[in-house]
Short mmCIF file of C-alpha atoms in Angstrom, two decimals:
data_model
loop_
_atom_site.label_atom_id
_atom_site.label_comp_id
_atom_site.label_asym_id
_atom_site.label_seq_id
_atom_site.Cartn_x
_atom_site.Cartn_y
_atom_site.Cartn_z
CA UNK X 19 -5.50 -24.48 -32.05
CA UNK X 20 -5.60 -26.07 -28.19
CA UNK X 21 -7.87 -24.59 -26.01
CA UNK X 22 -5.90 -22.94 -22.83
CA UNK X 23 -6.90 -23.94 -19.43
CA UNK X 24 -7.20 -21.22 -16.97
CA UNK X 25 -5.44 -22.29 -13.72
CA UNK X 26 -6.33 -20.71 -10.54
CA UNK X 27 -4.42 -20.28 -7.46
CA UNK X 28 -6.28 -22.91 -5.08
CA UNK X 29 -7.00 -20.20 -2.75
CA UNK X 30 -8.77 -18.69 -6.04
CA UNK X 31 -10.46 -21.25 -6.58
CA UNK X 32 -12.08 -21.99 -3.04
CA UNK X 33 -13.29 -18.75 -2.96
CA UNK X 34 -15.12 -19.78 -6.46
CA UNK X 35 -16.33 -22.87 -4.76
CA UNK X 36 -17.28 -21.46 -2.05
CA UNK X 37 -19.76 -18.48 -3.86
CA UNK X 38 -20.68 -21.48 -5.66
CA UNK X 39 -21.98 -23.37 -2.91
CA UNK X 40 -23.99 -20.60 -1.54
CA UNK X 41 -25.33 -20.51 -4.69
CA UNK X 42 -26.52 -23.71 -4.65
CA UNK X 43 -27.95 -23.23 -1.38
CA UNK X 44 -29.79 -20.02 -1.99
CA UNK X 45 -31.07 -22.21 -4.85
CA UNK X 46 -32.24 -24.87 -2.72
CA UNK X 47 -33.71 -22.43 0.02
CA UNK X 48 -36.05 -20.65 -2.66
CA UNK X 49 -36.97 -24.37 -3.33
CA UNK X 50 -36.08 -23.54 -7.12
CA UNK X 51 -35.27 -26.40 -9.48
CA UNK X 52 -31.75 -26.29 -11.34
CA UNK X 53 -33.68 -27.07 -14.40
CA UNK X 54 -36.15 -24.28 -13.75
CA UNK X 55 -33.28 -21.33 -12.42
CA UNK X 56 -31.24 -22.38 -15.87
CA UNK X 57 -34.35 -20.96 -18.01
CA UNK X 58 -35.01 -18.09 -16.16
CA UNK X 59 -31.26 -17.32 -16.72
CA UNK X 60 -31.00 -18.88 -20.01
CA UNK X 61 -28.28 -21.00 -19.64
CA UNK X 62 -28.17 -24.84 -19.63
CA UNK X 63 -28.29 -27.07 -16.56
CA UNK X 64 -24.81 -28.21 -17.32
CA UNK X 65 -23.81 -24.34 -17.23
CA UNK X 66 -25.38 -23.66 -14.07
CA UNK X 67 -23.60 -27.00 -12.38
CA UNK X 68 -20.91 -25.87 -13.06
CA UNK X 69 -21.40 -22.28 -11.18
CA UNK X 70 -23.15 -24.09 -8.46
CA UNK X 71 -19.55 -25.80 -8.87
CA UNK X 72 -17.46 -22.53 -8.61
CA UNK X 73 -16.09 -23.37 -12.02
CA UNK X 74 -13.49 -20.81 -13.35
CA UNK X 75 -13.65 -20.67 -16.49
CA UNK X 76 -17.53 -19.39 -16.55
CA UNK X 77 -18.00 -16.53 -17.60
CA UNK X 78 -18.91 -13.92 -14.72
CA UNK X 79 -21.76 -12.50 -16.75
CA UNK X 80 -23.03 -15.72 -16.31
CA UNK X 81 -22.25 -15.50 -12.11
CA UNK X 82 -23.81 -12.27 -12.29
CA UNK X 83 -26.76 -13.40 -13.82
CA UNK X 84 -27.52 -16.10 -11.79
CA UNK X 85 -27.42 -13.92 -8.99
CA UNK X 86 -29.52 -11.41 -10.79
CA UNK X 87 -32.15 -14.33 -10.75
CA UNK X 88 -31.90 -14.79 -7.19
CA UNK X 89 -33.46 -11.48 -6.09
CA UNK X 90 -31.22 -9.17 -7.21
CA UNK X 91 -28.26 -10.52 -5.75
CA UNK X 92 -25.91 -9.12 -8.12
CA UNK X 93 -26.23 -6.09 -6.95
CA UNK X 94 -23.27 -7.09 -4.14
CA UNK X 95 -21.16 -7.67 -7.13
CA UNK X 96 -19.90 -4.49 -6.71
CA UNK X 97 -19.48 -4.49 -3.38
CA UNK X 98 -16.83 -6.44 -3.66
CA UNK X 99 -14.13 -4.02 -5.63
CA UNK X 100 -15.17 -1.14 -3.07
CA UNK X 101 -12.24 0.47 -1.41
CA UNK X 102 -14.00 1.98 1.43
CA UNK X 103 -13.85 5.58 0.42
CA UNK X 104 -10.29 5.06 -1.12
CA UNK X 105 -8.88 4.41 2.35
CA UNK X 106 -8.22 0.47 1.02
CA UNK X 107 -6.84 -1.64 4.18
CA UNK X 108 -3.05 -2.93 3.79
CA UNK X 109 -1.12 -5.08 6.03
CA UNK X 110 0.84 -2.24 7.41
CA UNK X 111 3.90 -4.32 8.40
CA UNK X 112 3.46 -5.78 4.94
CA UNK X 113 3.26 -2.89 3.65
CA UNK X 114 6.54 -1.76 5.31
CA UNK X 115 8.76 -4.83 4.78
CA UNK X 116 8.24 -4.46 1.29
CA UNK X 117 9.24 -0.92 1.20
CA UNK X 118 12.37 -1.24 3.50
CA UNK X 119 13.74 -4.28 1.58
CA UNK X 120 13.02 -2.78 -1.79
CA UNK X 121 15.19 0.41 -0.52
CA UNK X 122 17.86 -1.04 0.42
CA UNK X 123 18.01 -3.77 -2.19
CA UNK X 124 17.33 -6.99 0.11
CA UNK X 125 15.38 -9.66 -0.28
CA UNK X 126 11.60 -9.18 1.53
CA UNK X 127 12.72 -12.64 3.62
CA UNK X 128 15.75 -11.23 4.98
CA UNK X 129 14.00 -8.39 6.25
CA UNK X 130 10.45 -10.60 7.66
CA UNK X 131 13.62 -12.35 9.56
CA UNK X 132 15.09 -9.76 10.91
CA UNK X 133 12.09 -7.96 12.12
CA UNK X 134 11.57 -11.23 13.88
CA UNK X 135 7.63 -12.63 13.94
CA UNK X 136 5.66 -9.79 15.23
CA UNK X 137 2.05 -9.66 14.69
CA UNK X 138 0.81 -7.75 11.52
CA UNK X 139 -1.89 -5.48 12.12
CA UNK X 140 -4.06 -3.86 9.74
CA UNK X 141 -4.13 -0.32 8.38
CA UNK X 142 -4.94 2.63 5.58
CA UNK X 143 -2.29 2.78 3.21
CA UNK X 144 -1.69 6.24 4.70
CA UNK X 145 -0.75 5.22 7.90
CA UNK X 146 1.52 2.78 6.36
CA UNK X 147 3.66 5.28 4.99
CA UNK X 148 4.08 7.26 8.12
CA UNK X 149 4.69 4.26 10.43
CA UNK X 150 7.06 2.98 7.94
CA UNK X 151 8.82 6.33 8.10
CA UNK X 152 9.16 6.43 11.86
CA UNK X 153 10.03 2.78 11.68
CA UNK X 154 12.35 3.71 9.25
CA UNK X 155 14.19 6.27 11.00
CA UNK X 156 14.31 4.52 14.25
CA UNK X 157 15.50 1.94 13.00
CA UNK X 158 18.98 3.88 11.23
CA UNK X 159 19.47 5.38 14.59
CA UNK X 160 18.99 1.55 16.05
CA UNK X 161 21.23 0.10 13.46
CA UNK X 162 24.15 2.61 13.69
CA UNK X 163 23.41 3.70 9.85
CA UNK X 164 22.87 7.61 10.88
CA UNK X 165 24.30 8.34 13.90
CA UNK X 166 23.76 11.65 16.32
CA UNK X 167 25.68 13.32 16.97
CA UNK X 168 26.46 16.95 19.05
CA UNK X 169 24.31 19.95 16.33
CA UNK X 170 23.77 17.17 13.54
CA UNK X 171 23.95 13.62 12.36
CA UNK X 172 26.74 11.09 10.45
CA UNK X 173 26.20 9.20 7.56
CA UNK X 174 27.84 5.43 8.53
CA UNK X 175 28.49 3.01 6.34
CA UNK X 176 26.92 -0.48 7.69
CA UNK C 9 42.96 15.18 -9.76
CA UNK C 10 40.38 12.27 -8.28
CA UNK C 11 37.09 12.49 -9.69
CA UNK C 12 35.03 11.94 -6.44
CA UNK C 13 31.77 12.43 -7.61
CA UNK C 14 32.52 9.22 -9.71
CA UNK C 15 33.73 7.46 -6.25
CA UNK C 16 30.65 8.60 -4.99
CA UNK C 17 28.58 6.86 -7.24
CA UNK C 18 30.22 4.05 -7.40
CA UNK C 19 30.28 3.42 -3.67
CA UNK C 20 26.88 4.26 -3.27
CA UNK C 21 25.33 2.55 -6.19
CA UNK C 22 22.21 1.24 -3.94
CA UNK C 23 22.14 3.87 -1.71
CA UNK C 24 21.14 6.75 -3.21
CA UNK C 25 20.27 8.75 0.26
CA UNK C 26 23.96 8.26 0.81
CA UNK C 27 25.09 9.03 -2.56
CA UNK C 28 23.69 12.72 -2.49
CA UNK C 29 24.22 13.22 1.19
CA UNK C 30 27.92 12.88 0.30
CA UNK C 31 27.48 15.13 -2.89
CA UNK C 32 25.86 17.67 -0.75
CA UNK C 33 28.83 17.45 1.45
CA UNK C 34 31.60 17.54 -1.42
CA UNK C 35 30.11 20.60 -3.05
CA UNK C 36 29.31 22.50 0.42
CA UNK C 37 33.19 22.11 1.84
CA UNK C 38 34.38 23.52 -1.32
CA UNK C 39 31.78 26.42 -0.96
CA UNK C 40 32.62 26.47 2.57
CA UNK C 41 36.79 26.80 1.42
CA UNK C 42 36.23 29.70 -0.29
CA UNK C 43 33.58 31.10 2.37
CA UNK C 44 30.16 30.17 1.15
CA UNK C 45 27.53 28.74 2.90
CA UNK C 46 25.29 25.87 1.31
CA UNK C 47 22.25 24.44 2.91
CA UNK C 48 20.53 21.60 1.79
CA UNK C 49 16.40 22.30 1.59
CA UNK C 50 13.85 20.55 -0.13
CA UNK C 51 12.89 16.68 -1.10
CA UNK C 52 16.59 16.12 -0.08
CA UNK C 53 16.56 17.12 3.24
CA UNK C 54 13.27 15.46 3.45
CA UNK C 55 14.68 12.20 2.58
CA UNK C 56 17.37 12.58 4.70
CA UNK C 57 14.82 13.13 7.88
CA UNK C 58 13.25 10.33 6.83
CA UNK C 59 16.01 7.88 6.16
CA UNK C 60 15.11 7.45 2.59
CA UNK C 61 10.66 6.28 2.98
CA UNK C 62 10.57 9.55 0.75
CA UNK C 63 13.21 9.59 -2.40
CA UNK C 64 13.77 11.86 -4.87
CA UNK C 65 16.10 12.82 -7.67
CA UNK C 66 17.08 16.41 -7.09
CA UNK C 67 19.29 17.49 -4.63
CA UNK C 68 17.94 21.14 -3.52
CA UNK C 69 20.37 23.86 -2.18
CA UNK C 70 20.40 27.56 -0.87
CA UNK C 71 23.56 29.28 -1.11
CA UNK C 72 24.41 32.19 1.51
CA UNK C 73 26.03 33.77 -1.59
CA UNK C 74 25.88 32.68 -5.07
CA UNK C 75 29.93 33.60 -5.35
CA UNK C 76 31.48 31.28 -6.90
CA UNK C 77 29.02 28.78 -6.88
CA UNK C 78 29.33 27.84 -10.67
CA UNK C 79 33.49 27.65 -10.24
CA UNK C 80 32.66 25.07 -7.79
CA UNK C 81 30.74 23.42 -9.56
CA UNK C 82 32.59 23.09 -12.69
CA UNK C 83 35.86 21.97 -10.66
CA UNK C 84 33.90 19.23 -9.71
CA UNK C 85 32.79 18.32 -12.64
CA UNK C 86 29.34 19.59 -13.16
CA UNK C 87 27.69 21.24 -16.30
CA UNK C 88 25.06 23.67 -15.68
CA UNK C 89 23.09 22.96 -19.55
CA UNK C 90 19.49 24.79 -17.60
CA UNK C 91 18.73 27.28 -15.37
CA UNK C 92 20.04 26.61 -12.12
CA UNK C 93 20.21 22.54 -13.20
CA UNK C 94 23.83 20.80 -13.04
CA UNK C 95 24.27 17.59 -13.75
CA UNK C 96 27.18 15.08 -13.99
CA UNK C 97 27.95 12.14 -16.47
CA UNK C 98 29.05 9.74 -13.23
CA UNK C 99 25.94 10.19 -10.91
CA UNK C 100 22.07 10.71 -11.99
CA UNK C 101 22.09 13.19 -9.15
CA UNK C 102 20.56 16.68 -10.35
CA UNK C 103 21.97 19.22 -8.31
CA UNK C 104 19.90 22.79 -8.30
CA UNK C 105 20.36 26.35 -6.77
CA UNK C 106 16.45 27.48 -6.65
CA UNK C 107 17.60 30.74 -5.49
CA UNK C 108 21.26 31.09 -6.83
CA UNK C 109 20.15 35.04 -8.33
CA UNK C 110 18.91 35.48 -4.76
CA UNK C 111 21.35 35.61 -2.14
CA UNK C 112 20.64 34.51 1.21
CA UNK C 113 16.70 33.32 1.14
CA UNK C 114 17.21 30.02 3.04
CA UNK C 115 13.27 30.05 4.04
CA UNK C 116 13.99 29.58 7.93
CA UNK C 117 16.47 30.03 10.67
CA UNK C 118 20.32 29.53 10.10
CA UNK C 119 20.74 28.69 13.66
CA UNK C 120 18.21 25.44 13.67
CA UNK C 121 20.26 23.85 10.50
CA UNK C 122 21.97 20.63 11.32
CA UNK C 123 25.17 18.97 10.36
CA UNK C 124 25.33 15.98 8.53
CA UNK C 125 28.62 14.42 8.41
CA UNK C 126 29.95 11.90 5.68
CA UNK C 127 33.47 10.46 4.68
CA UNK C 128 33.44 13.42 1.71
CA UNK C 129 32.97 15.99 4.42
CA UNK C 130 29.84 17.75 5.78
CA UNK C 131 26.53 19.17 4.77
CA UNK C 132 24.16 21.04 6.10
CA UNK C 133 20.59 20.60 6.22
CA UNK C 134 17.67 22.74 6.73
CA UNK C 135 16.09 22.37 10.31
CA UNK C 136 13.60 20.02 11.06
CA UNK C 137 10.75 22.43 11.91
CA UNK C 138 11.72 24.60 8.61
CA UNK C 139 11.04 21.45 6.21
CA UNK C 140 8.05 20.74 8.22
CA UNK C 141 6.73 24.09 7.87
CA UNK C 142 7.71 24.03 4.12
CA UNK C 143 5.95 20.89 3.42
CA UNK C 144 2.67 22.08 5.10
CA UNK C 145 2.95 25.07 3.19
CA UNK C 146 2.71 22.89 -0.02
CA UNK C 147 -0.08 21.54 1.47
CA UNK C 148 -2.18 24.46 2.37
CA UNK C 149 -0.90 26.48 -1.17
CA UNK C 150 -0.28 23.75 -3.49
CA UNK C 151 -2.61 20.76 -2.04
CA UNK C 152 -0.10 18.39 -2.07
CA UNK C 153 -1.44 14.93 -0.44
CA UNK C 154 1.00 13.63 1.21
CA UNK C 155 1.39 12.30 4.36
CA UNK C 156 5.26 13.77 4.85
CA UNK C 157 4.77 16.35 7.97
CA UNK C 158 3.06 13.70 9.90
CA UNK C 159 6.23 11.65 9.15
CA UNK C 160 8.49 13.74 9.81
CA UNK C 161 7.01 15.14 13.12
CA UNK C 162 6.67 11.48 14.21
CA UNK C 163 10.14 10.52 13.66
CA UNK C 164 11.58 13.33 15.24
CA UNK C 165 9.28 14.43 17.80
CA UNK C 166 11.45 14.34 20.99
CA UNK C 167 13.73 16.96 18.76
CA UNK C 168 11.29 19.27 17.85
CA UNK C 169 11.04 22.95 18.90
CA UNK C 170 7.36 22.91 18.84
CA UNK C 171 7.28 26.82 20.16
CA UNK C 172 9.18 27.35 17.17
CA UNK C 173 6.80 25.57 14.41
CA UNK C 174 3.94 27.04 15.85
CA UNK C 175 5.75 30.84 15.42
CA UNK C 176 6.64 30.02 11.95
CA UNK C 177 3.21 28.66 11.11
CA UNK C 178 1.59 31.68 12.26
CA UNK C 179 4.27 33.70 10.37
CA UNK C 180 3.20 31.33 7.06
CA UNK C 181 -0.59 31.39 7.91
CA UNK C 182 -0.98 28.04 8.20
CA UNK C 183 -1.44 27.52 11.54
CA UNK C 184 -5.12 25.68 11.35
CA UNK C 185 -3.10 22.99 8.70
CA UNK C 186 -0.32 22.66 11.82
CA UNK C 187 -2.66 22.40 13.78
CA UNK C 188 -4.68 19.75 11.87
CA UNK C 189 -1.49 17.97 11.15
CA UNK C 190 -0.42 17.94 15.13
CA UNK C 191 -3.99 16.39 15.66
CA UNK C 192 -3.45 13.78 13.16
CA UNK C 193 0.12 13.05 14.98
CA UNK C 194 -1.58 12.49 18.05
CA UNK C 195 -3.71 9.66 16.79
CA UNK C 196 -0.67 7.91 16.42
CA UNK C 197 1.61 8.64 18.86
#
């Protein structure tokens, strides 16, 4: 049977490098051999290269035990997946694009391009539904789509 | 004789907001021909206030009088098969009386219902203030999280009758959720 390769995005994979890097510098810092941090962990050297290398297809047991032999740094490993009391941050405009184009059945591009290139800023996921409310709104009034008019509203067809 | 609900749905096929706004208006000018009154309440008239962020599949409606109202319905092509449920084989739009054995409950004030108009005639929808005070009431009775009475107070603020909400909160004993809610609105106005 062939072996699959796992391919990662490249921004994927810099982040791997990258954590594997400070590995290797942690390493260094302690003034631990490679040799000597691959027993305590009990992997080979060639194993722990290739974290120091950010490799992807190591296991992250592995990761996590490596860090685990560096003081107890695998106790940040689940730092990582917090959501910061379930308030996670989204890119509000994002956030909003996605939900306006998806409503009216348009292409996410067509609607980054019409919104022109405004800054995105960053938000709960909470406030991204009520700005993209008001945006929404404002913007059928803007656009002619629901018009006021004297004790009510019309529908338009645009 | 045209089947319009079938125009309907074909002319709207992406746009369901449209689609049942122009249902609503269909079924209330025949209501209205033979001198009912039907106002649209509910998840409808929230999506309508909030140009379609919040969609949903029912379209919610208190009748002044329930004469009638299954005539109507039929003519047009609906089947009632539960409850107060009628459905139609050209649209996936669920039409419902909550209170069709109850005549005349529309849960707030006649006079602050709007007019929506469409090319299949016009509906009319609860008042802004009443679907905000409904939806905090879900909150405060039925702990619903969502974020809709911030939306809809944001979108529509210049409009609002704030007197008015605060009266009706009071009347609905949820005026610490209002005013919780009108804090929240502040932070991002």
């Amino acid at each position: 049977m062939q072996k699959r390769t796992l391919e990662l995005l490249p921004e994927i994979q810099n982040n791997l490098t990258n954590m594997g890097t400070q590995i290797r510098e942690i390493r260094l810092r302690k003034k631990i051999t490679a040799t000597e941090l691959a027993e305590r962990v009990g992997i080979s050297r060639m194993t722990l290269l290739a974290v120091e290398k950010g490799t992807g297809t190591v296991a992250i047991g592995i990761y996590a035990a490596v860090l685990h032999a560096l003081d107890g740094l695998d106790k940040n490993l689940s730092k990582l997946c917090s959501d910061n009391n379930n308030r996670r941050k989204v890119n509000l405009n994002e956030w909003a694009d996605n939900q306006y184009a998806m409503q009216r059945n348009m292409p996410v591009e067509l609607r980054v391009a019409e919104r022109g290139n405004h800054k995105y800023r960053s938000a709960t996921e909470e406030d991204a539904l009520i700005y993209a409310a008001v945006h929404a709104w404002n913007n059928a009034i803007k656009t002619g789509w629901i018009e006021k008019r004297k004790g009510g509203y019309r529908l338009c067809e645009i | 004789m045209r089947n319009l609900v079938k125009e309907i749905g074909k002319k709207f096929q992406n746009k369901p907001m449209q689609e049942r706004m122009s249902i609503a208006a269909l079924i209330s000018e025949q209501a209205q021909k033979v001198g009912n009154y039907l106002v649209v309440v509910g998840g409808s008239a929230v999506e309508f206030y909030t140009a379609a962020s919040y969609m949903t599949k029912d379209l919610d409606f208190v009748a002044k009088d329930s004469y009638r109202i299954a005539e109507i319905m039929r003519g047009l092509g609906f089947t009632c098969q539960v409850g107060n449920y009628w459905t139609h084989p050209d649209t996936a739009v669920i039409v419902e009386f909550p209170t069709a054995s109850r005549d005349d409950v529309l849960e707030g004030d006649y006079d602050k219902v709007l007019q929506v108009e469409t090319d299949y005639g016009t509906a009319n929808v609860i008042g802004i203030e009443d679907i905000i005070i409904d939806r905090l009431c879900g909150r405060e009775f039925w702990h619903d999280k969502n974020t809709l009475p911030e939306q809809l107070i944001l979108s529509h603020y210049d409009e609002i009758d704030f007197a008015y909400l605060r009266q009706q909160a009071a009347y609905q004993l949820i005026d610490r959720t209002l005013d919780e809610c009108l804090d929240r609105v502040e932070r991002y106005r």
